[in-house]
Coordinates of C-alpha atoms in Angstrom, one line a residue:
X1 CA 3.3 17.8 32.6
X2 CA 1.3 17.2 35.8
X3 CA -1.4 19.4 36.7
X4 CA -0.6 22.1 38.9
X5 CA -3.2 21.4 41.8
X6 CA -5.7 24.0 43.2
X7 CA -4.5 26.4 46.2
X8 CA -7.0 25.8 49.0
X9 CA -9.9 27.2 49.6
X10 CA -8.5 29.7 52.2
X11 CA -5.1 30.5 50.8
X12 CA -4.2 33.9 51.3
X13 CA -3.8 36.7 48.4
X14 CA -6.9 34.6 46.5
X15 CA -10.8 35.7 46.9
X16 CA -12.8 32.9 48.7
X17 CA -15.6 33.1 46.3
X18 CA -15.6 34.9 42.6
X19 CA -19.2 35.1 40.3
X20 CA -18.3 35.5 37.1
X21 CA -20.9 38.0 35.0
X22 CA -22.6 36.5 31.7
X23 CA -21.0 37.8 28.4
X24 CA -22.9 39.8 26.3
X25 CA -25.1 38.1 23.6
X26 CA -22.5 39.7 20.5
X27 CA -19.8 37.1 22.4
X28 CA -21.5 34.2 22.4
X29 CA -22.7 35.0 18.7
X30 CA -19.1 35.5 17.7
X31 CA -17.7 32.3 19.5
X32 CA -19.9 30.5 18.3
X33 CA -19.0 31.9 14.5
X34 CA -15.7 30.9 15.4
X35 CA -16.1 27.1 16.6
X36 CA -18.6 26.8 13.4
X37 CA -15.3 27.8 11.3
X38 CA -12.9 25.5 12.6
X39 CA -15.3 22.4 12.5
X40 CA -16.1 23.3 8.7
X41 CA -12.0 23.6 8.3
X42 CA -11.3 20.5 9.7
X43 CA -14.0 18.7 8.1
X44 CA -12.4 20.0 4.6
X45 CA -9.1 18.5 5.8
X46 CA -10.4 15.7 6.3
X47 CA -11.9 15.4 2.8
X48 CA -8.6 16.0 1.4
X49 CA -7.1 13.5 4.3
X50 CA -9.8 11.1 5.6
X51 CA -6.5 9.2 7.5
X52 CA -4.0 11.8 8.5
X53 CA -2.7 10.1 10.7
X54 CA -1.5 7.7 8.0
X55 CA 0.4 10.4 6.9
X56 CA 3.7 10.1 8.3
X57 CA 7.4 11.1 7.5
X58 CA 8.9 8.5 5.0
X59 CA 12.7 9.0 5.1
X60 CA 14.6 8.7 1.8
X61 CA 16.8 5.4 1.1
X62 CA 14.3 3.2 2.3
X63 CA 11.8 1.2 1.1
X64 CA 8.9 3.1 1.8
X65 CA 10.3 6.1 -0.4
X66 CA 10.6 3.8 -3.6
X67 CA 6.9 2.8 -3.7
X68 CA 5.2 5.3 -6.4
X69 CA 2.3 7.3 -4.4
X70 CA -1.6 6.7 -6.2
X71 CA -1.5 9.6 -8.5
X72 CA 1.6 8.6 -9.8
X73 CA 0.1 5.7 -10.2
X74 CA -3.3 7.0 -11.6
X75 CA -1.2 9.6 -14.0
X76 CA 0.6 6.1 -15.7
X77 CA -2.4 3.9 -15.7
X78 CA -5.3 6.6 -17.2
X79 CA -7.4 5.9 -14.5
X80 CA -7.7 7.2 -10.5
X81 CA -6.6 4.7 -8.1
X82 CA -6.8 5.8 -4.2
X83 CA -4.5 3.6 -1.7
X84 CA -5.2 0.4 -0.3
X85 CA -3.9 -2.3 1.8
X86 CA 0.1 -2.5 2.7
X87 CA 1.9 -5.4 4.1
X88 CA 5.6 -5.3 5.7
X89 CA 6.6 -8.7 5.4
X90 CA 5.6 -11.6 2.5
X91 CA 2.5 -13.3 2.8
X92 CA 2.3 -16.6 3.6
X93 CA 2.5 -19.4 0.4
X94 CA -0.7 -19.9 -1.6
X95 CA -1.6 -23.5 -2.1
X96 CA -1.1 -24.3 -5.9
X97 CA -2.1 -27.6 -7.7
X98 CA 0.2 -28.8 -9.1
X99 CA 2.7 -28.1 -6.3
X100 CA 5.6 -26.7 -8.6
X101 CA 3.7 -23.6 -9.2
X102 CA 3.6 -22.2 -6.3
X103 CA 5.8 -19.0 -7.4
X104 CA 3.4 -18.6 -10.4
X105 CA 0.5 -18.7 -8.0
X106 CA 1.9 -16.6 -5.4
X107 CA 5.0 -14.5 -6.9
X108 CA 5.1 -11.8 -4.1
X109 CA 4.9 -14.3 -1.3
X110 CA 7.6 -16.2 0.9
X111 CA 7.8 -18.7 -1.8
X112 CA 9.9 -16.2 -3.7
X113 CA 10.5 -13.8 -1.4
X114 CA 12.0 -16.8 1.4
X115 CA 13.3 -15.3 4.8
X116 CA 16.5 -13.7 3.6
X117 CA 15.2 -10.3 2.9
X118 CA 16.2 -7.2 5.5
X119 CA 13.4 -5.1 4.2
X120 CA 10.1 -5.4 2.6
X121 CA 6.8 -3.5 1.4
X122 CA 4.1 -4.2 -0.5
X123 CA 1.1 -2.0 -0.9
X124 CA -2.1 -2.4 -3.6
X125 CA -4.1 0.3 -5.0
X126 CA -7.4 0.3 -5.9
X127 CA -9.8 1.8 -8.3
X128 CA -11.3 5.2 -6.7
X129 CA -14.7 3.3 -5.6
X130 CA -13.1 0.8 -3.9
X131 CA -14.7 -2.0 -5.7
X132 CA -11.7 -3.7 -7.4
X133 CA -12.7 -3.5 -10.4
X134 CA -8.9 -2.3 -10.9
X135 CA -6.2 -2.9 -8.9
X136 CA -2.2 -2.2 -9.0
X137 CA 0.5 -4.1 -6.4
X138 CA 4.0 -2.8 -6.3
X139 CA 6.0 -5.1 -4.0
X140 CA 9.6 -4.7 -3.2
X141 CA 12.0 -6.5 -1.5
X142 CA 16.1 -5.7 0.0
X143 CA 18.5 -8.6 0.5
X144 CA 21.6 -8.3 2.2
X145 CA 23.7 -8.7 -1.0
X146 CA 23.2 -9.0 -4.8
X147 CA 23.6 -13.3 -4.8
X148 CA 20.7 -13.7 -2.3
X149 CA 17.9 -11.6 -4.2
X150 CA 19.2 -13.5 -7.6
X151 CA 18.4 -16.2 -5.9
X152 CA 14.6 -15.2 -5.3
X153 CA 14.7 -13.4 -8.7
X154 CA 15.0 -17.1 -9.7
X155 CA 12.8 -18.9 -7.8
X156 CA 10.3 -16.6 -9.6
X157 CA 11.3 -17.1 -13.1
X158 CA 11.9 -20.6 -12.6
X159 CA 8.3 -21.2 -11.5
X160 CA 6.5 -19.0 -13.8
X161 CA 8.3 -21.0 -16.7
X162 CA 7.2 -24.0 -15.6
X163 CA 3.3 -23.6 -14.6
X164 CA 1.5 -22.7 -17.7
X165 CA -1.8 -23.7 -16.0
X166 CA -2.4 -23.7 -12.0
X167 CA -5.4 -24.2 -9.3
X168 CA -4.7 -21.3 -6.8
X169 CA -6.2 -21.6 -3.3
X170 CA -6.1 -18.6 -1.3
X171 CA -6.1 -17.6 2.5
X172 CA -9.7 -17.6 2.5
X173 CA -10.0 -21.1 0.9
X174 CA -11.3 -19.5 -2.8
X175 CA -10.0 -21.4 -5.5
X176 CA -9.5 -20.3 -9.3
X177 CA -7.9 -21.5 -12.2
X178 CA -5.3 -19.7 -13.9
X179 CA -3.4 -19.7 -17.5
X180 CA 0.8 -18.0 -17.6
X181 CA 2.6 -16.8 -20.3
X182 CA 5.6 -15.2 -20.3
X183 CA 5.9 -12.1 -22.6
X184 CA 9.9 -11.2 -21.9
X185 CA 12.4 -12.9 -20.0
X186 CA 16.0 -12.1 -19.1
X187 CA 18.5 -11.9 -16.6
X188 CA 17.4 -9.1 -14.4
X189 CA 13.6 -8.4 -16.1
X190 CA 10.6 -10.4 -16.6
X191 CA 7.1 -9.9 -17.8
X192 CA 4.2 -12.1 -18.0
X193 CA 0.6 -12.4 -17.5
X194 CA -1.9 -14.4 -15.4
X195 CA -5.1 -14.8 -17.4
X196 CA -8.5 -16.3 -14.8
X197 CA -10.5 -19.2 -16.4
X198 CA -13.5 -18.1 -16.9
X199 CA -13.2 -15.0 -15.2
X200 CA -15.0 -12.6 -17.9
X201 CA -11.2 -11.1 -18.9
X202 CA -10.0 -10.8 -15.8
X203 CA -6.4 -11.0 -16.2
X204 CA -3.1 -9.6 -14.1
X205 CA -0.6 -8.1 -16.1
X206 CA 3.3 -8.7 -14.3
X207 CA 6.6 -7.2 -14.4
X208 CA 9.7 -8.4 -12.3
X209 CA 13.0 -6.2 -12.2
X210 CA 15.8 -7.7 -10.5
X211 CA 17.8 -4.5 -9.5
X212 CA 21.2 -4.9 -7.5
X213 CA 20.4 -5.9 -3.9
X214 CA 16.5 -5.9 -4.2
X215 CA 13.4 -7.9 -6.1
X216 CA 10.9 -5.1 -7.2
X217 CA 6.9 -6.6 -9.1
X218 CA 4.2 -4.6 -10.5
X219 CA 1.1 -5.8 -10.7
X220 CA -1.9 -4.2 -12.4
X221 CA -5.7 -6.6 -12.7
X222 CA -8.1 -5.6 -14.9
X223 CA -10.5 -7.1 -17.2
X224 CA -9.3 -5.2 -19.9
X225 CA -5.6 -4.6 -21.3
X226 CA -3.1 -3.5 -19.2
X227 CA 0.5 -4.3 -20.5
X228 CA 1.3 -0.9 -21.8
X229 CA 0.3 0.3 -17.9
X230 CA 1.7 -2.3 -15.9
X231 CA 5.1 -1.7 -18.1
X232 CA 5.2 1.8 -17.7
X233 CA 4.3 1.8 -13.9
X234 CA 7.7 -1.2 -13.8
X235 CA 10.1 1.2 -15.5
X236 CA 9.0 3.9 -13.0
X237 CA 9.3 1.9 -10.3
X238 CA 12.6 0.4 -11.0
X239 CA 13.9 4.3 -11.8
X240 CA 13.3 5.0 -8.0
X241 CA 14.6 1.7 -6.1
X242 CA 18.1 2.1 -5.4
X243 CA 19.0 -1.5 -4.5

């Protein structure tokens, strides 16, 4: 709403000049109370909230609403995880060596995901300090009918089948070496895990669920062993996405 401007200086029915007298000491002190109490509650919501403004309405039905939140998360894995980054569309194809393992290399990517899909999210947690030392990926992705997200269900297991040992190359231009093996493999699930060449135990532990209409992974990296976790965080999952 505009701002209403000032009558002029000479307008009738309104004092040409008006001194306002200084409040009493007791006011100040107590304003002053007051603003102290409102900064120390809005610095306590922002403990609880450092990013409220990431805090918005998700509406049920959509993709958004079927990604578990972190302390779900953190309740199934044993261990705090606080959120992370989120993407809305797949990224970009990793570079893999040899060529026919790109979906091993890169399962949540366009190389599985392709250009079909009508909605997708994918969001990573990460252990509470932030130094990923532990992180879990839930990725999901709608088609617009059951035959097209086979199809990228496919491309997945297809390509983790037939890479048992891969160069990845990243965005950044990191390379690593990798081992897959598949634990379980079926016509709408799959589970397998990405092991790093000499990377002190530093392995990625993988479920796929083919469910109706959409392609949902879990991904859980540790250095320790996190099958049990990354399986139980799947079935979760899955439970929720309505495909």
């Amino acid at each position: 709403m505009p701002t209403q401007p000032p009558d002029p200086p000479d307008s009738p029915g309104r004092p040409r000049k008006w001194t306002p007298r200084r409040p009493p000491a007791l006011v100040l002190a107590l304003v002053l109370v007051l603003c102290l109490g409102l900064a120390g509650g809005a610095w306590w919501l922002w403990l609880r909230d450092p990013h409220p403004a990431k805090s918005l309405h998700v509406a049920a039905g959509t993709v958004q609403a079927d990604l578990l939140s972190p302390d779900d998360v953190s309740g199934l894995a044993g261990t705090t995880v606080v959120a992370g980054p989120r993407t809305g569309e797949p990224p970009a194809e990793l570079t893999a060596e040899p060529s026919s393992c790109a979906a091993a290399v890169g399962p949540a990517t366009r190389t599985v995901y392709g250009n079909d899909w009508t909605a997708f999210l994918a969001a990573t947690y990460e252990d509470a300090a932030g130094v990923g030392d532990y992180t879990v990926t839930q990725a999901v992705g709608l088609y617009p009918d059951t035959a097209k997200a086979g199809t990228a269900y496919r491309a997945l297991t297809d390509g983790i089948e037939g890479c048992p040992t891969a160069v990845r190359t990243d965005q950044d231009g990191t390379t690593s070496t990798w081992n897959y093996s598949s634990d379980t493999t079926g016509p709408d699930a799959i589970a397998w895990t990405s092991r790093q060449y000499a990377g002190d135990g530093w392995s990625c532990y993988r479920q796929a669920r083919l469910k109706g209409r959409a392609l949902l992974q879990v991904a859980l990296c540790q250095a320790g062993d996190g099958k049990a976790a990354a399986a139980a965080i799947a079935d979760r999952f899955a439970a929720g996405v309505k495909g």
